[in-house]
Short mmCIF file of C-alpha atoms and ligand atoms in Angstrom, two decimals:
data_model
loop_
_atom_site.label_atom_id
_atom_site.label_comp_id
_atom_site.label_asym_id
_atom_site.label_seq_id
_atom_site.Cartn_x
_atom_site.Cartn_y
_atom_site.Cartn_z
CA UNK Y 15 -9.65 -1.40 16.03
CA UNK Y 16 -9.64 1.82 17.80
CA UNK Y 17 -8.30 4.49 15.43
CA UNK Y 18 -5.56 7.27 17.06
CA UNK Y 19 -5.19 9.19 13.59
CA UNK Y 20 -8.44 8.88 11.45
CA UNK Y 21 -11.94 10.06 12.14
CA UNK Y 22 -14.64 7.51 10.07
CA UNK Y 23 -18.49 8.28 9.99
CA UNK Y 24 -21.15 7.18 7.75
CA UNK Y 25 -23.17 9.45 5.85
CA UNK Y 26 -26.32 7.71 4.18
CA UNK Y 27 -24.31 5.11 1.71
CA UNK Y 28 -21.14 6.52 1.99
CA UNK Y 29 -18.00 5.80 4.52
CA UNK Y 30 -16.11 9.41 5.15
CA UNK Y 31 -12.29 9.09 6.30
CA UNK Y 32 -10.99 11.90 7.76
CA UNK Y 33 -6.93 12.12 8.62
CA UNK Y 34 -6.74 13.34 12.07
CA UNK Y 35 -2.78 14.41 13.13
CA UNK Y 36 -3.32 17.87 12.85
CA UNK Y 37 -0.01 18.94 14.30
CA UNK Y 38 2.06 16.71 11.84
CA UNK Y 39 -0.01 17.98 8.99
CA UNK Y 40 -1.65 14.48 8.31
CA UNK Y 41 2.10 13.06 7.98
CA UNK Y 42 1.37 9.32 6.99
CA UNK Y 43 3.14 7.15 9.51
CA UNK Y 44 2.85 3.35 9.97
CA UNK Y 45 -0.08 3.84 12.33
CA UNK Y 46 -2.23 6.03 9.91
CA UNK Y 47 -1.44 3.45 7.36
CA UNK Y 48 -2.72 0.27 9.71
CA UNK Y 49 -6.16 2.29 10.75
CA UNK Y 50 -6.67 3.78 6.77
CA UNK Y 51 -5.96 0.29 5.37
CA UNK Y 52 -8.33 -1.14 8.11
CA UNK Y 53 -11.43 1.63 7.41
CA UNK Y 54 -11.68 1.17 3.69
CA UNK Y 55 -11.70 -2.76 4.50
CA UNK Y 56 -14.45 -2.65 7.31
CA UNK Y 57 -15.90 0.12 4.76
CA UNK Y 58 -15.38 -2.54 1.98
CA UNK Y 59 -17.36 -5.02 3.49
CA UNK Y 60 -20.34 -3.35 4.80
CA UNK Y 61 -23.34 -4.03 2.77
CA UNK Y 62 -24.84 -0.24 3.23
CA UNK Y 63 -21.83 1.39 2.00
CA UNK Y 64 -21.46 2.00 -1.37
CA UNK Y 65 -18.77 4.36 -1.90
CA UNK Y 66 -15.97 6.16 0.15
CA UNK Y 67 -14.52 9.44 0.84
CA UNK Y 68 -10.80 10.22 2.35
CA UNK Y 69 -10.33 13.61 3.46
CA UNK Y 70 -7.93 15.55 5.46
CA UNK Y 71 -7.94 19.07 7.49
CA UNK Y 72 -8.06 22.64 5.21
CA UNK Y 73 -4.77 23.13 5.52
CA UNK Y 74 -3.13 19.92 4.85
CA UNK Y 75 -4.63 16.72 3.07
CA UNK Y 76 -1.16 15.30 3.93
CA UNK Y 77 2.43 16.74 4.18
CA UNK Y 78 3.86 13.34 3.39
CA UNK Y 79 5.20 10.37 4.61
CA UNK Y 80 6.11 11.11 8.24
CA UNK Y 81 9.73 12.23 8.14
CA UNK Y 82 10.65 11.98 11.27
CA UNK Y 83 9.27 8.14 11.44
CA UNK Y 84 11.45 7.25 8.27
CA UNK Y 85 14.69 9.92 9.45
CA UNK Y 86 17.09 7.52 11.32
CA UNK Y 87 16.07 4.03 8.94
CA UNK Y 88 19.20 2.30 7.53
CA UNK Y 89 18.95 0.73 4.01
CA UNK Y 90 18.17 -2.43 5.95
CA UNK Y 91 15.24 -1.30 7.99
CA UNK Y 92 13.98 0.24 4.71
CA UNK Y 93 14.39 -2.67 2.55
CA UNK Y 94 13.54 -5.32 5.14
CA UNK Y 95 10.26 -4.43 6.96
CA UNK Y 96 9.24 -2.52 3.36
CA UNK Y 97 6.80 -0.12 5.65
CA UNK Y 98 5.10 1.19 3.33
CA UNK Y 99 4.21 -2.43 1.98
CA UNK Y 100 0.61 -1.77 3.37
CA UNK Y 101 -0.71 0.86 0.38
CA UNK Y 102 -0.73 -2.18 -1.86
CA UNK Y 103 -3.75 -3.23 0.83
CA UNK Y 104 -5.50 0.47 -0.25
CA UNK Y 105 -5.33 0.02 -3.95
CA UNK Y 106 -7.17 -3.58 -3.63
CA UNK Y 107 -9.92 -1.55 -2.38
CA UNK Y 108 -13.06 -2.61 -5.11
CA UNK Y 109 -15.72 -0.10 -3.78
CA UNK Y 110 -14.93 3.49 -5.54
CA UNK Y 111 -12.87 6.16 -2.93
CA UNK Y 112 -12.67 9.76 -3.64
CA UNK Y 113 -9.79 11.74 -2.15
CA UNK Y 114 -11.07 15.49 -1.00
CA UNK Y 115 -7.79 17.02 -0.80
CA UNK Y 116 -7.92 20.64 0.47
CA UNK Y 117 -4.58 22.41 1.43
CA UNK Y 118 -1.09 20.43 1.27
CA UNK Y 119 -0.76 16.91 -0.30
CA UNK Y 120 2.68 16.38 -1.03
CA UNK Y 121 4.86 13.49 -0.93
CA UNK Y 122 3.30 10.23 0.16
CA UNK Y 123 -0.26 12.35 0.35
CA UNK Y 124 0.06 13.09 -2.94
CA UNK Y 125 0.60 9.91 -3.67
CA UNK Y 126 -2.59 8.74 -1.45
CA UNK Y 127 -4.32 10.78 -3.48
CA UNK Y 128 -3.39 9.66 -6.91
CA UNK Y 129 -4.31 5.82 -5.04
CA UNK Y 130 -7.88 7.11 -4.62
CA UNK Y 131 -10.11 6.73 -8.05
CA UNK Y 132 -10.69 10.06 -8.30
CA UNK Y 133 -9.94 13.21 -6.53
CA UNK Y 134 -11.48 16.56 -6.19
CA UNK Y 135 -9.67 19.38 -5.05
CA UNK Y 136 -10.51 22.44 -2.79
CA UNK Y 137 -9.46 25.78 -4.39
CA UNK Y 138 -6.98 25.95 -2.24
CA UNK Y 139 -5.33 22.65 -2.59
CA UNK Y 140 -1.50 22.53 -3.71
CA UNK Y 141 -0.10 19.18 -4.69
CA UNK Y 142 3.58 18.47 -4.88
CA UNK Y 143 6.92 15.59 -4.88
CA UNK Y 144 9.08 17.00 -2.35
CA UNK Y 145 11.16 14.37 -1.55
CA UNK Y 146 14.01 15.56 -4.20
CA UNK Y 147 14.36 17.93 -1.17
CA UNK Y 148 15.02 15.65 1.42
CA UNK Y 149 17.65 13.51 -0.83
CA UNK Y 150 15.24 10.73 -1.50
CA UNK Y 151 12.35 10.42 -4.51
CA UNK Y 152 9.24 9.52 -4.41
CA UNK Y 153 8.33 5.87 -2.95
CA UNK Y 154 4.55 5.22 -2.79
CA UNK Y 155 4.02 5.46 -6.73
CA UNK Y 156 4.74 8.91 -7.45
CA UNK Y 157 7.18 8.87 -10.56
CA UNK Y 158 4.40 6.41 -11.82
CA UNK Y 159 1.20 8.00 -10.99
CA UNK Y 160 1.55 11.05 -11.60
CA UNK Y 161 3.33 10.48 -15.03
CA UNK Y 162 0.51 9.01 -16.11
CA UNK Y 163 -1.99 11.29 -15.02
CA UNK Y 164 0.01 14.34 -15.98
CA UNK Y 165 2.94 13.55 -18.40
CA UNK Y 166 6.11 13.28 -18.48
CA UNK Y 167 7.31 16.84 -18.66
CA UNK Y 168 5.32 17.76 -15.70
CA UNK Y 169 5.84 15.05 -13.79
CA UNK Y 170 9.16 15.68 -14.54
CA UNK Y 171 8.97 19.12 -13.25
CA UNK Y 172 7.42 18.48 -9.93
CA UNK Y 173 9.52 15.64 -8.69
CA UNK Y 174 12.93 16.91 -10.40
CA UNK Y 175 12.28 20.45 -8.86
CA UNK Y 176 9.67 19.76 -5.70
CA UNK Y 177 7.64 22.75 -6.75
CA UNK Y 178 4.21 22.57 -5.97
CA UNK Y 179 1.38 22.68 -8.31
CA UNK Y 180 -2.09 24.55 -7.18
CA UNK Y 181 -5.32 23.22 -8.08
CA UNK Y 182 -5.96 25.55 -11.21
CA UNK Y 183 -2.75 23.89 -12.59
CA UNK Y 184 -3.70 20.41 -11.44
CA UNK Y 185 -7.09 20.86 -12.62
CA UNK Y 186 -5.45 21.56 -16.13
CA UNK Y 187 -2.97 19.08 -15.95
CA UNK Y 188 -5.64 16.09 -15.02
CA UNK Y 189 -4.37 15.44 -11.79
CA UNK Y 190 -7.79 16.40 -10.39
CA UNK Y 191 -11.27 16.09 -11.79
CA UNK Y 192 -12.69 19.16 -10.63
CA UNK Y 193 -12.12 22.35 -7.91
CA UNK Y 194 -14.43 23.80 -5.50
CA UNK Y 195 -14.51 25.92 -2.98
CA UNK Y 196 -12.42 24.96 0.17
CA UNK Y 197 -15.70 25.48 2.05
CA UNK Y 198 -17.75 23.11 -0.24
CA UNK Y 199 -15.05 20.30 0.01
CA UNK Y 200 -16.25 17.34 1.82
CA UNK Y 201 -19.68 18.25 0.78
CA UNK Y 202 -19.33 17.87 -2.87
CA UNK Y 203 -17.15 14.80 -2.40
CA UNK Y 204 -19.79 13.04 -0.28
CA UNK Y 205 -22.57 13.86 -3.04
CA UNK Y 206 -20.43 13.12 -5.66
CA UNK Y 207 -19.99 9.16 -3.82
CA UNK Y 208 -23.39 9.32 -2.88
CA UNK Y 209 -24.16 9.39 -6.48
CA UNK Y 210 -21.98 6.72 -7.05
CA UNK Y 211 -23.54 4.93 -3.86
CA UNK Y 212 -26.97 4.92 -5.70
CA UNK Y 213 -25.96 2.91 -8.82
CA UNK Y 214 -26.04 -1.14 -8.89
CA UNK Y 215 -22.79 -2.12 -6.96
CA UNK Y 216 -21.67 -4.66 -9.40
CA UNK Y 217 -21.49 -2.34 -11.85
CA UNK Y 218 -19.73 0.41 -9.95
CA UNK Y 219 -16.84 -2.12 -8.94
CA UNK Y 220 -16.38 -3.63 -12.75
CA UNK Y 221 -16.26 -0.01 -14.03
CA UNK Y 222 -13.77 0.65 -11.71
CA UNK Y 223 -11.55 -2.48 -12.23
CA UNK Y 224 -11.83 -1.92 -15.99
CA UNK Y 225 -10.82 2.10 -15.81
CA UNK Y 226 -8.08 0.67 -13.59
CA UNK Y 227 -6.86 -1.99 -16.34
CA UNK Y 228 -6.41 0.65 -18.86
CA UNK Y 229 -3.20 1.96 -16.82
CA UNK Y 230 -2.50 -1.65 -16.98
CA UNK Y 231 -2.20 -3.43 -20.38
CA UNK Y 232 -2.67 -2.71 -23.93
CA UNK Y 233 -5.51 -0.85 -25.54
CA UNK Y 234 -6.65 -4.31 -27.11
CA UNK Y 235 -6.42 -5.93 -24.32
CA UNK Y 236 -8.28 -3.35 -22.43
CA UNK Y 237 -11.32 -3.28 -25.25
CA UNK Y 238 -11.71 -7.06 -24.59
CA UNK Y 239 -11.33 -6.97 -21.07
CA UNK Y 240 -14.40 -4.09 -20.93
CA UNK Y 241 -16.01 -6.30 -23.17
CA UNK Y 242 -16.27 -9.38 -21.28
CA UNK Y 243 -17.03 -7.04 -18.07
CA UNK Y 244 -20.23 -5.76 -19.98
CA UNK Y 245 -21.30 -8.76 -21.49
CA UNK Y 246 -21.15 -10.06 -17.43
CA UNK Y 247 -23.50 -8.15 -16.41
CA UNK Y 248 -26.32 -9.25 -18.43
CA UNK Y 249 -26.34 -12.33 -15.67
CA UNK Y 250 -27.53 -9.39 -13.19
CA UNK Y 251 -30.81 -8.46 -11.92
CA UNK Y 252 -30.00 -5.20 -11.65
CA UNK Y 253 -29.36 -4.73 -15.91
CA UNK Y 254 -32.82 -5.84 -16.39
CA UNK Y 255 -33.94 -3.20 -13.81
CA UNK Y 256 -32.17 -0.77 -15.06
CA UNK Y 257 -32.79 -1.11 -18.36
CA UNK Y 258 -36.74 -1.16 -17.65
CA UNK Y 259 -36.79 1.37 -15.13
CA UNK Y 260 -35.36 3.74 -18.16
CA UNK Y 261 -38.58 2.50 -20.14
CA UNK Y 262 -41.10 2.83 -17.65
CA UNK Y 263 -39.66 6.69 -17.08
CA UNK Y 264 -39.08 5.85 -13.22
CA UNK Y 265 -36.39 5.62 -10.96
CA UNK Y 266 -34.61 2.09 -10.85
CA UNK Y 267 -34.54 0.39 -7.62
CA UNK Y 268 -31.12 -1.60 -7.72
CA UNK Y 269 -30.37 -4.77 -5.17
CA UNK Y 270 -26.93 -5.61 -6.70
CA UNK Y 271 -28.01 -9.11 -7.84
N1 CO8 S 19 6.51 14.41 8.36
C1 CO8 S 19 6.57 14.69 9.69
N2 CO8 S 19 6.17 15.84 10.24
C2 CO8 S 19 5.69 16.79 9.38
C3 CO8 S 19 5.61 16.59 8.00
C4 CO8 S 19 6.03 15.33 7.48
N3 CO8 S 19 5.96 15.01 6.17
N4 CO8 S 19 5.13 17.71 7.42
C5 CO8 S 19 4.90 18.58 8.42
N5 CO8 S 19 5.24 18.04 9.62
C6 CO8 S 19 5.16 18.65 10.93
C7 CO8 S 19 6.27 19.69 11.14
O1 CO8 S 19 7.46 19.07 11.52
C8 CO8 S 19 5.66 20.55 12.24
O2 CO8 S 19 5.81 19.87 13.46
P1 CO8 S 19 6.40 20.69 14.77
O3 CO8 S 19 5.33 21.71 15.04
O4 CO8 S 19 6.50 19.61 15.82
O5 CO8 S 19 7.68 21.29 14.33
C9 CO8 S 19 4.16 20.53 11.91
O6 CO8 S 19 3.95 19.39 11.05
C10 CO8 S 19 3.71 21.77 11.15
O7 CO8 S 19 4.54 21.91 10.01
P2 CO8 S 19 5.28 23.30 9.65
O8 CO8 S 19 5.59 24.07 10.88
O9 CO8 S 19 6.42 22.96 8.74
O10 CO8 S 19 4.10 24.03 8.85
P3 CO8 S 19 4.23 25.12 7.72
O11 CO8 S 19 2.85 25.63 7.49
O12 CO8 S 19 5.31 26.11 8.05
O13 CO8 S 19 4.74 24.32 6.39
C11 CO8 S 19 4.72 22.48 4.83
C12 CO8 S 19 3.90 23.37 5.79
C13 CO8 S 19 5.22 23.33 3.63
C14 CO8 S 19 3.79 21.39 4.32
C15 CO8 S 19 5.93 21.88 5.58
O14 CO8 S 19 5.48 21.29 6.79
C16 CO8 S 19 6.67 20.84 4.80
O15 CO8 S 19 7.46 21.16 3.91
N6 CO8 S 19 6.48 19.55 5.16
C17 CO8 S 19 7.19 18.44 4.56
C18 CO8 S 19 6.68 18.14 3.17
C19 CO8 S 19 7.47 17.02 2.56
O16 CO8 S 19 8.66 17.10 2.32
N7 CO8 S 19 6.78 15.88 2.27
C20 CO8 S 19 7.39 14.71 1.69
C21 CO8 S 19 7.77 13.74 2.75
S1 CO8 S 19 8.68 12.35 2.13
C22 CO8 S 19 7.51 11.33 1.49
O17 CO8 S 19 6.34 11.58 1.52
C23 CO8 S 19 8.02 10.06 0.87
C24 CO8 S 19 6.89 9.11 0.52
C25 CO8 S 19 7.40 7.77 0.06
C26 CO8 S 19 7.87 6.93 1.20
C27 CO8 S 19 8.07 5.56 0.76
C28 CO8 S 19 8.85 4.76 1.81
C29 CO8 S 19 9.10 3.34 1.36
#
């Protein structure tokens, strides 16, 4: 696929994404959707990558769905071709994706955000549910996501009122997992999934499911399911490397078997 509206580069281990409609602010239409969906899948299957980054520009991660795209849709184009329907795609991703948000994510990029595992945010990164502005809510998970990774009262607060939250706040808040300079941005996200990139695959992709289950099912049900996860990987190589490389005071080398 040749990509309009992305930018995608390796660097070392890791697969960088970068949103490229600068003069729509990174608005998410249908076509950004088909060429992310399609980068963290070729990503997702390449044997050298470990780990992936999605970025935007400095001033905008993304301003959100693309308004125009969805302006003139009746309630049956909405309902019927469910556009949006692709995201689902995103979250099956199993290999870990960081979103470096600097600038505006709001809407739908907020919401791409909170789909990422984890995100770090430049210091000048302001996150926000608009759409209570537009006379529509949020659609791609944001009463849901960002309830859980904020609470109630503040997610009640951002997509009853639309206000925007800076990073300081969302840092706070647990929206983010840390801030850096705007400057720093993609940097510390691609060391950050380099890191990750280094560890045994396997166990990268079961921590991830099982972090992922927690939002997902009970606490005891979420104990067991982490506990069959760990006792699984035992049956890899790469335990019994670990495990002796911390022994032998070395470095492990891991082959994900
Ligand atoms: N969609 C389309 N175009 C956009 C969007 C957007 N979300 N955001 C910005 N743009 C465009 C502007 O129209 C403008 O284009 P042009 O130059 O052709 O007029 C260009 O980007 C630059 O934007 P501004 O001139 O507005 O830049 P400012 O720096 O003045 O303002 C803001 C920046 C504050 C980010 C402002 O652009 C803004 O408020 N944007 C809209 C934010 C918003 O409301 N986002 C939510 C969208 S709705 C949504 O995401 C729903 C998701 C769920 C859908 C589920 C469907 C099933």
């Amino acid at each position: 696929m040749t990509y309009e509206t992305i930018l995608t580069e390796t660097r070392g281990k890791v697969g960088l994404i970068t949103l490229n409609r600068p003069k729509a602010l990174n608005a998410l239409n249908s076509r950004v959707l088909a060429e992310l969906v399609a980068a963290v899948t070729d990503f997702g299957s390449n044997a050298d990558i470990g780990a992936m980054v999605v970025t935007g520009s400095e001033k905008a991660f993304a301003a959100g769905a693309d308004i125009k795209e969805m302006q003139a849709l009746s309630y049956a184009d909405a309902y019927t071709q469910d556009f949006f329907v692709g995201w689902e795609d995103f979250t099956r991703t199993r290999k870990p994706i960081i979103a470096a948000v600097a600038g505006y994510a709001l809407g739908g990029g907020c919401e791409l955000a909170m789909m990422c595992d984890f995100i770090i945010a430049a210091d000048n990164a302001k996150f926000g549910q608009p759409e209570i502005t537009l006379g529509v809510m949020p659609g791609m998970g944001g009463s849901q996501r960002l309830t859980r990774f904020v609470g109630k009262s503040k997610a009640m607060d951002m997509c009853l009122t639309g206000r925007m939250m800076d990073a300081q706040e969302a840092e706070r808040s647990g929206l983010v997992s840390r801030v850096v300079p705007a400057s720093d941005l993609v940097e510390e996200a691609v060391k950050a999934a380099a890191k990750i990139a280094e560890f045994s695959l396997p166990s990268v992709m079961m921590t991830k499911e099982a972090v992922n289950r927690a939002y997902e099912t009970t606490l005891g049900e979420g104990l067991r399911f982490e506990r069959r996860l760990f006792h699984s990987l035992f049956a890899f190589e790469d335990q019994k490397e670990g495990m002796a490389a911390f022994a032998e005071k070395r470095k492990p080398n891991f082959t994900n078997r």
